[in-house]
Short mmCIF file of C-alpha atoms and ligand atoms in Angstrom, two decimals:
data_model
loop_
_atom_site.label_atom_id
_atom_site.label_comp_id
_atom_site.label_asym_id
_atom_site.label_seq_id
_atom_site.Cartn_x
_atom_site.Cartn_y
_atom_site.Cartn_z
CA MET A 1 97.90 115.38 117.85
CA THR A 2 100.90 114.95 115.55
CA THR A 3 102.41 111.66 114.43
CA LEU A 4 105.83 111.50 112.80
CA PHE A 5 106.81 108.55 110.62
CA ILE A 6 110.59 108.32 110.40
CA ASN A 7 113.15 106.32 108.40
CA ILE A 8 110.68 105.52 105.64
CA LYS A 9 112.64 103.48 103.12
CA GLU A 10 110.71 105.15 100.27
CA LEU A 11 107.75 107.51 100.42
CA ILE A 12 105.76 106.87 97.26
CA GLN A 13 103.55 109.13 95.15
CA VAL A 14 104.69 112.45 96.65
CA ARG A 15 103.20 115.43 94.89
CA ASP A 16 103.99 119.00 95.94
CA LYS A 17 101.28 120.40 93.72
CA ASN A 18 97.78 119.12 94.02
CA ILE A 19 97.38 117.47 90.62
CA LYS A 20 94.01 116.05 89.62
CA LYS A 21 95.18 113.13 87.44
CA VAL A 22 98.10 111.94 85.32
CA SER A 23 97.80 111.08 81.62
CA GLY A 24 99.79 109.37 78.87
CA ALA A 25 103.58 109.54 79.32
CA GLU A 26 103.19 111.28 82.71
CA MET A 27 101.86 108.01 84.06
CA LYS A 28 105.37 106.54 83.86
CA GLU A 29 106.55 109.01 86.50
CA LEU A 30 105.99 108.10 90.10
CA PRO A 31 107.70 110.67 92.32
CA THR A 32 109.20 109.25 95.52
CA ILE A 33 111.55 110.28 98.34
CA LYS A 34 114.03 107.73 99.67
CA ASN A 35 114.84 107.77 103.40
CA ALA A 36 111.94 110.06 104.16
CA PHE A 37 109.77 111.35 106.98
CA LEU A 38 106.03 111.99 106.98
CA LEU A 39 104.33 114.22 109.53
CA ILE A 40 100.58 114.14 110.05
CA GLU A 41 98.36 116.19 112.32
CA ASN A 42 95.09 114.52 113.28
CA ASP A 43 93.56 113.45 109.95
CA THR A 44 95.74 115.53 107.63
CA ILE A 45 99.19 115.36 105.99
CA LEU A 46 101.20 118.27 107.39
CA ASP A 47 104.70 117.79 105.96
CA PHE A 48 107.11 115.30 104.37
CA GLY A 49 110.65 115.25 103.03
CA GLN A 50 114.15 113.84 103.47
CA MET A 51 114.97 112.35 106.89
CA THR A 52 117.73 114.97 107.31
CA ASN A 53 114.99 117.63 107.45
CA ALA A 54 112.67 115.74 109.78
CA PRO A 55 111.21 117.62 112.74
CA LYS A 56 112.70 116.65 116.09
CA THR A 57 109.48 116.23 118.02
CA ALA A 58 105.93 115.00 117.64
CA ASN A 59 103.29 113.57 119.96
CA HIS A 60 103.88 110.13 118.56
CA ILE A 61 106.76 108.64 116.52
CA VAL A 62 106.61 105.56 114.27
CA ASP A 63 109.91 104.10 113.08
CA CYS A 64 109.43 102.66 109.56
CA GLN A 65 112.90 101.14 109.04
CA GLY A 66 112.91 99.03 105.83
CA LYS A 67 109.26 99.83 105.10
CA MET A 68 107.59 102.04 102.50
CA ILE A 69 104.55 104.29 102.64
CA LEU A 70 102.16 104.82 99.79
CA PRO A 71 98.75 106.48 99.55
CA SER A 72 95.78 104.18 100.06
CA TRP A 73 94.27 102.59 96.99
CA CYS A 74 91.37 104.60 95.56
CA ASP A 75 88.84 102.06 94.31
CA SER A 76 86.48 104.03 92.07
CA HIS A 77 84.19 101.19 90.96
CA THR A 78 82.63 98.60 93.27
CA HIS A 79 79.34 96.84 93.94
CA ILE A 80 80.26 95.92 97.54
CA VAL A 81 76.66 96.04 98.74
CA TYR A 82 75.10 92.76 97.65
CA ALA A 83 73.28 89.75 99.04
CA GLY A 84 74.70 86.24 99.07
CA ASN A 85 77.11 84.91 96.46
CA ARG A 86 77.01 83.22 93.06
CA GLU A 87 79.55 80.42 93.24
CA GLN A 88 77.15 78.06 91.44
CA GLU A 89 77.37 80.31 88.34
CA PHE A 90 81.15 80.19 88.68
CA VAL A 91 80.97 76.40 88.46
CA ASP A 92 78.51 76.63 85.54
CA ARG A 93 81.05 78.78 83.69
CA ILE A 94 83.80 76.26 84.36
CA ASN A 95 81.50 73.68 82.81
CA GLY A 96 81.14 75.73 79.64
CA LEU A 97 78.31 78.24 80.00
CA SER A 98 79.04 81.89 79.19
CA TYR A 99 78.16 84.91 81.36
CA GLU A 100 75.51 85.78 78.77
CA GLU A 101 73.99 82.29 78.74
CA ILE A 102 73.77 82.28 82.53
CA ALA A 103 72.09 85.71 82.51
CA ASN A 104 69.61 84.55 79.86
CA ARG A 105 68.57 81.67 82.15
CA GLY A 106 67.62 84.16 84.88
CA GLY A 107 71.00 84.02 86.60
CA GLY A 108 73.45 86.88 86.76
CA ILE A 109 72.26 90.26 87.97
CA LEU A 110 68.66 89.05 88.31
CA ASN A 111 69.81 86.22 90.58
CA SER A 112 71.52 88.73 92.90
CA SER A 113 68.51 91.01 92.68
CA LYS A 114 66.14 88.28 93.88
CA ARG A 115 68.35 87.56 96.89
CA LEU A 116 68.72 91.23 97.73
CA GLN A 117 64.98 91.86 97.57
CA GLU A 118 64.47 89.06 100.12
CA LEU A 119 67.14 90.31 102.54
CA SER A 120 66.52 92.83 105.34
CA GLU A 121 68.37 96.14 105.34
CA ASP A 122 70.17 95.17 108.56
CA GLU A 123 71.38 91.87 107.16
CA LEU A 124 72.48 93.56 103.94
CA TYR A 125 74.43 96.09 105.99
CA LYS A 126 76.09 93.27 107.93
CA GLN A 127 77.19 91.37 104.82
CA SER A 128 78.42 94.54 103.12
CA SER A 129 80.34 95.94 106.09
CA LYS A 130 82.27 92.67 106.31
CA ARG A 131 83.43 93.16 102.74
CA LEU A 132 84.26 96.81 103.35
CA GLU A 133 86.40 95.88 106.37
CA GLU A 134 88.14 93.28 104.23
CA VAL A 135 89.13 95.79 101.53
CA ILE A 136 90.25 98.36 104.10
CA GLU A 137 92.67 95.74 105.43
CA GLN A 138 93.86 95.25 101.86
CA GLY A 139 94.80 98.93 101.57
CA THR A 140 91.71 100.60 100.12
CA GLY A 141 91.28 104.08 101.59
CA ALA A 142 88.55 105.58 99.39
CA VAL A 143 85.79 103.72 97.63
CA GLU A 144 82.81 104.14 95.34
CA ILE A 145 79.83 101.82 95.85
CA LYS A 146 76.92 101.29 93.45
CA SER A 147 73.32 100.26 93.88
CA GLY A 148 71.88 98.16 91.04
CA TYR A 149 70.82 94.85 92.60
CA GLY A 150 67.54 96.27 93.86
CA LEU A 151 65.84 96.96 90.53
CA SER A 152 62.68 98.17 92.30
CA LEU A 153 62.11 101.48 94.05
CA ASP A 154 62.17 99.98 97.55
CA SER A 155 65.16 97.71 97.01
CA GLU A 156 67.28 100.35 95.25
CA LEU A 157 66.59 102.67 98.19
CA LYS A 158 67.47 99.84 100.59
CA MET A 159 70.87 99.47 98.91
CA LEU A 160 71.55 103.19 98.90
CA ARG A 161 70.55 103.51 102.56
CA VAL A 162 73.01 100.75 103.37
CA ILE A 163 75.73 102.73 101.54
CA LYS A 164 74.72 105.78 103.58
CA ARG A 165 75.09 103.80 106.80
CA LEU A 166 78.52 102.60 105.68
CA LYS A 167 79.50 106.24 105.05
CA GLU A 168 78.40 107.19 108.54
CA HIS A 169 80.09 104.29 110.27
CA TYR A 170 83.44 103.90 108.50
CA LYS A 171 86.23 106.46 108.43
CA LEU A 172 87.06 106.67 104.76
CA PRO A 173 85.61 108.64 101.85
CA ILE A 174 82.74 106.67 100.28
CA LYS A 175 80.88 107.83 97.18
CA ALA A 176 77.48 106.41 96.21
CA THR A 177 76.29 105.71 92.68
CA PHE A 178 72.69 105.06 91.67
CA LEU A 179 72.67 102.14 89.19
CA GLY A 180 68.94 101.43 88.85
CA ALA A 181 69.70 100.79 85.15
CA HIS A 182 71.78 97.67 85.80
CA ALA A 183 69.38 95.14 84.21
CA PHE A 184 65.72 94.93 83.20
CA PRO A 185 63.65 93.07 85.82
CA ALA A 186 61.90 90.00 84.34
CA GLU A 187 58.45 91.63 84.56
CA TYR A 188 59.64 94.45 82.26
CA LYS A 189 61.18 92.13 79.66
CA ASP A 190 58.56 93.04 77.08
CA ASN A 191 58.14 96.65 78.14
CA LYS A 192 61.60 98.05 78.69
CA GLN A 193 60.44 101.64 78.32
CA ALA A 194 58.22 101.21 81.39
CA TYR A 195 61.27 100.32 83.51
CA ILE A 196 63.21 103.32 82.19
CA ASP A 197 60.18 105.48 83.06
CA LEU A 198 60.18 103.99 86.57
CA ILE A 199 63.86 104.88 86.98
CA ILE A 200 63.37 108.42 85.71
CA ASN A 201 60.01 109.29 87.22
CA GLU A 202 60.06 107.41 90.52
CA MET A 203 63.50 106.22 91.53
CA LEU A 204 65.61 109.26 90.63
CA PRO A 205 63.39 111.83 92.42
CA LYS A 206 63.42 109.73 95.60
CA VAL A 207 67.20 109.13 95.44
CA ALA A 208 67.71 112.87 95.04
CA GLU A 209 65.21 113.79 97.76
CA GLU A 210 66.99 111.61 100.31
CA GLN A 211 70.40 112.70 98.94
CA LEU A 212 71.46 109.10 98.57
CA ALA A 213 73.85 109.33 95.59
CA GLU A 214 76.49 111.54 93.99
CA PHE A 215 76.72 109.66 90.69
CA VAL A 216 74.42 107.95 88.18
CA ASP A 217 75.39 104.81 86.26
CA ALA A 218 73.83 102.46 83.67
CA PHE A 219 74.94 99.17 82.13
CA CYS A 220 75.24 100.41 78.53
CA GLU A 221 75.55 97.12 76.67
CA THR A 222 73.93 94.96 73.99
CA GLY A 223 70.95 93.23 75.62
CA TYR A 224 70.92 95.65 78.56
CA PHE A 225 70.60 99.45 78.20
CA SER A 226 71.06 100.88 74.71
CA VAL A 227 73.02 104.07 74.07
CA GLU A 228 69.69 105.90 73.75
CA ASP A 229 68.35 104.43 77.03
CA THR A 230 71.59 105.34 78.79
CA GLU A 231 71.52 108.87 77.42
CA LYS A 232 67.98 109.39 78.76
CA ILE A 233 69.12 108.23 82.19
CA ILE A 234 72.20 110.47 82.14
CA ILE A 235 70.12 113.51 81.20
CA ALA A 236 67.53 112.74 83.88
CA GLY A 237 70.23 112.14 86.50
CA LYS A 238 71.91 115.44 85.68
CA GLN A 239 68.66 117.26 86.40
CA TYR A 240 69.05 116.07 89.98
CA GLY A 241 72.74 116.98 90.11
CA LEU A 242 74.00 113.41 89.66
CA ILE A 243 77.24 113.07 87.70
CA PRO A 244 77.43 110.26 85.12
CA LYS A 245 79.89 107.37 85.57
CA ILE A 246 78.96 104.62 83.15
CA HIS A 247 79.51 100.88 82.47
CA VAL A 248 80.43 100.68 78.76
CA ASN A 249 82.18 98.39 76.25
CA GLN A 250 82.35 95.34 78.52
CA PHE A 251 81.26 92.92 75.80
CA THR A 252 80.50 95.05 72.73
CA SER A 253 81.28 98.48 71.31
CA ILE A 254 78.00 100.25 70.53
CA GLY A 255 78.85 103.95 70.70
CA GLY A 256 78.39 104.41 74.44
CA ILE A 257 81.76 106.06 74.96
CA GLN A 258 81.07 108.81 72.43
CA MET A 259 77.74 109.57 74.09
CA CYS A 260 79.28 109.52 77.61
CA VAL A 261 82.03 111.92 76.54
CA LYS A 262 79.43 114.22 74.96
CA HIS A 263 77.75 114.44 78.38
CA ASN A 264 81.06 115.04 80.16
CA SER A 265 80.86 111.82 82.18
CA LEU A 266 83.34 111.61 85.04
CA SER A 267 84.37 108.13 83.96
CA VAL A 268 83.67 105.32 81.52
CA ASP A 269 84.28 101.92 83.08
CA HIS A 270 85.19 98.42 81.77
CA LEU A 271 86.38 99.14 78.17
CA GLU A 272 87.38 95.54 77.49
CA VAL A 273 86.21 95.85 73.87
CA MET A 274 87.52 99.02 72.26
CA THR A 275 87.68 100.25 68.65
CA LEU A 276 90.04 102.94 67.40
CA GLU A 277 87.09 105.34 67.26
CA ASP A 278 86.33 104.64 70.92
CA ILE A 279 89.88 105.52 71.90
CA LYS A 280 89.83 108.65 69.72
CA ALA A 281 86.57 109.80 71.31
CA LEU A 282 88.24 109.94 74.72
CA LYS A 283 91.03 112.25 73.58
CA GLY A 284 90.80 115.80 74.89
CA SER A 285 87.91 114.92 77.22
CA ASN A 286 87.63 115.13 81.03
CA THR A 287 86.34 111.55 81.15
CA MET A 288 88.54 109.04 82.96
CA PRO A 289 88.81 105.58 81.35
CA VAL A 290 88.57 102.97 84.14
CA ALA A 291 89.90 99.42 83.71
CA LEU A 292 88.77 96.50 85.87
CA PRO A 293 91.34 93.74 85.29
CA SER A 294 90.04 91.39 88.01
CA CYS A 295 86.77 91.18 86.05
CA SER A 296 88.65 90.22 82.85
CA TYR A 297 90.58 87.65 84.86
CA PHE A 298 87.57 86.10 86.56
CA ILE A 299 85.23 85.76 83.58
CA SER A 300 87.96 85.32 80.95
CA ILE A 301 87.21 88.29 78.73
CA PRO A 302 89.78 90.60 77.08
CA TYR A 303 91.73 93.09 79.19
CA THR A 304 91.28 96.82 78.60
CA PRO A 305 93.95 97.84 76.04
CA ALA A 306 95.84 100.03 78.50
CA ARG A 307 98.96 100.44 76.34
CA GLU A 308 96.93 101.76 73.41
CA LEU A 309 95.15 104.25 75.67
CA ILE A 310 98.32 105.46 77.36
CA ASN A 311 100.18 105.69 74.03
CA GLU A 312 97.42 107.99 72.80
CA GLY A 313 98.13 110.29 75.74
CA LEU A 314 95.08 109.21 77.74
CA PRO A 315 94.90 108.61 81.48
CA ILE A 316 93.67 105.35 82.96
CA ALA A 317 92.38 104.44 86.41
CA LEU A 318 92.28 100.95 87.92
CA ALA A 319 89.43 99.72 90.08
CA SER A 320 88.23 96.39 91.45
CA ASP A 321 84.57 96.06 90.31
CA TYR A 322 84.01 93.96 93.48
CA ASN A 323 80.67 92.20 92.82
CA PRO A 324 79.18 88.70 93.20
CA GLY A 325 79.02 87.87 89.47
CA THR A 326 82.09 89.01 87.58
CA THR A 327 84.58 89.94 90.32
CA PRO A 328 84.18 88.44 93.79
CA SER A 329 87.30 90.23 95.02
CA GLY A 330 88.03 93.80 96.06
CA ASN A 331 91.74 93.25 96.47
CA MET A 332 93.40 96.28 94.85
CA ASN A 333 96.87 94.73 95.28
CA PHE A 334 95.74 91.98 92.92
CA VAL A 335 94.26 94.60 90.56
CA VAL A 336 97.59 96.46 90.41
CA ALA A 337 99.54 93.23 89.88
CA THR A 338 97.16 92.01 87.17
CA ALA A 339 97.39 95.36 85.36
CA CYS A 340 101.18 94.91 85.26
CA ILE A 341 101.13 91.22 84.35
CA LYS A 342 98.28 91.14 81.84
CA MET A 343 97.90 94.72 80.60
CA LYS A 344 101.63 95.49 80.43
CA MET A 345 101.36 98.53 82.63
CA THR A 346 104.56 99.38 84.49
CA PRO A 347 104.45 99.45 88.31
CA GLU A 348 104.62 103.27 88.12
CA GLU A 349 101.66 103.43 85.73
CA ALA A 350 99.63 100.94 87.74
CA ILE A 351 100.25 102.72 91.07
CA ASN A 352 99.30 106.09 89.51
CA ALA A 353 96.18 104.46 88.05
CA ALA A 354 95.14 102.97 91.40
CA THR A 355 95.78 106.11 93.47
CA ILE A 356 95.55 109.61 91.95
CA ASN A 357 93.58 108.57 88.85
CA GLY A 358 91.23 106.45 90.96
CA ALA A 359 90.67 109.48 93.17
CA TYR A 360 89.85 111.57 90.07
CA ALA A 361 87.29 108.97 88.97
CA MET A 362 85.35 109.63 92.20
CA ASN A 363 85.88 113.40 92.33
CA LEU A 364 88.24 112.97 95.28
CA SER A 365 91.54 114.24 93.82
CA ASP A 366 91.60 117.12 96.29
CA GLU A 367 91.33 114.81 99.29
CA VAL A 368 93.22 111.59 98.60
CA GLY A 369 95.33 109.76 95.99
CA SER A 370 98.77 111.23 96.74
CA ILE A 371 101.08 112.24 99.55
CA THR A 372 100.42 115.98 99.40
CA LYS A 373 100.28 118.57 102.19
CA GLY A 374 96.69 119.21 103.21
CA LYS A 375 95.37 115.89 101.89
CA LYS A 376 93.84 113.28 104.17
CA ALA A 377 96.28 111.01 105.99
CA ASN A 378 95.04 107.84 104.24
CA PHE A 379 97.98 105.60 103.46
CA MET A 380 99.52 102.19 103.97
CA LEU A 381 102.77 101.13 105.49
CA THR A 382 104.29 98.12 103.72
CA LYS A 383 106.18 95.25 105.26
CA GLU A 384 109.92 95.29 104.59
CA ILE A 385 110.24 95.15 100.77
CA PRO A 386 113.23 95.61 98.44
CA SER A 387 111.49 98.03 96.02
CA TYR A 388 107.97 99.18 95.17
CA GLY A 389 108.08 97.02 92.03
CA PHE A 390 108.02 94.10 94.46
CA ILE A 391 104.35 94.91 95.25
CA PRO A 392 102.93 93.77 91.86
CA TYR A 393 105.75 91.22 91.44
CA ALA A 394 104.92 89.26 94.60
CA PHE A 395 101.27 89.19 93.55
CA GLY A 396 100.11 86.55 95.97
CA THR A 397 101.77 87.86 99.12
CA ASN A 398 100.19 90.28 101.57
CA LEU A 399 102.79 93.03 101.84
CA ILE A 400 100.76 95.46 103.97
CA ASP A 401 102.00 96.01 107.51
CA SER A 402 99.39 98.57 108.57
CA VAL A 403 96.78 100.93 107.22
CA TYR A 404 96.00 104.51 108.32
CA LEU A 405 92.70 106.22 107.57
CA TYR A 406 92.24 109.89 108.48
CA GLY A 407 95.44 109.51 110.50
CA GLU A 408 94.17 106.61 112.58
CA LYS A 409 95.80 103.21 112.55
CA GLN A 410 93.17 100.60 111.63
O1 LIG B 501 80.52 95.50 86.43
N1 LIG B 501 78.59 94.55 83.98
C1 LIG B 501 77.75 94.88 84.78
N2 LIG B 501 77.79 94.78 86.09
C2 LIG B 501 78.75 94.06 86.87
C3 LIG B 501 78.44 92.62 86.98
C4 LIG B 501 77.15 92.36 87.57
C5 LIG B 501 76.88 90.95 87.99
O2 LIG B 501 77.15 89.99 87.27
O3 LIG B 501 76.38 90.81 89.11
C6 LIG B 501 80.14 94.34 86.35
O4 LIG B 501 80.87 93.48 85.87
FE1 LIG B 502 80.74 97.10 87.62
#
């Protein structure tokens, strides 16, 4: 089955060569073809180019007059699987409490953990699939999902099994991350080492045995997991073939980035608080810095210093961080707009960061993230828009006409 998209006003993020990521000044370049065609066969991109070279026939033809096509957003950092919501904490923050103060009162991650432990796997699947369907409609075509609200062997497995069911049911690439080290459960408050032992000796072997995760994560932060704790978890995870992808520098800079780079982590995520040494440590590494601007927006913390990173020649990926505490939104259109508005990224940089670099941050660069022959036909067709810069500009308007995943209209 072939489908031919014709008269595409502009086909965005076309890459002849299968690049893995773009860094520094390269991020300013967003290759496009005006008045283009795109040919797909079943779930794969077969060909693209100028309309004058378009094939004459196909099983199905879609006329895209006035509309643009761009690859689906690649959201490399989410916590979509969770139970209930935390709007009361949102109100508490409006009334003056900080994220830290709320967490210290037993709110925050532990609040979500309590709710998740009480919820059945089926109900958790139902709540999570609703959110996944929502982000697919908003243009996400590849997603990473973390555990981390279970914080016990059974509940972490429950979360990861829900992610597995989502993988089986939905037609988009989903990667799973084991985040047992998200917070210390209350009963381990005075014996943190015992919880780390539980993660390493009981949770990790079971996660690996059931093949429930590709990546391992930890919340490396003052008051949560120290650099030493995180390093132990990374080393243990690697023994089971899990690749590190770590929460660092959200509130404080404590040396986590240097340690993550040393262990060749696939990504370091958050990076709201960065020193010059932190930026330097990333240079020359394979580790993707991931910024989560909706989190900065929602809890009023600094934005990742994207300009400084890019000026140093580094790449940057954008992701949503969709979770009930710091980012109750998985809307990647808003992420891209906020990166432009608040982090001074250009539309070209932000689109690169939310497509090819997002794909890299989930080890999916060979499959998605650009319009390239042989890649999966995961893309979105916009409504009629004057230019692609209009996407972040009109930040509150839904500009998506339709979404295709593995060549199928959703
Ligand atoms: O990425 N910072 C750690 N984890 C989440 C928030 C967790 C929560 O508050 O539920 C984040 O922002
Ligand atoms: Fe997160």
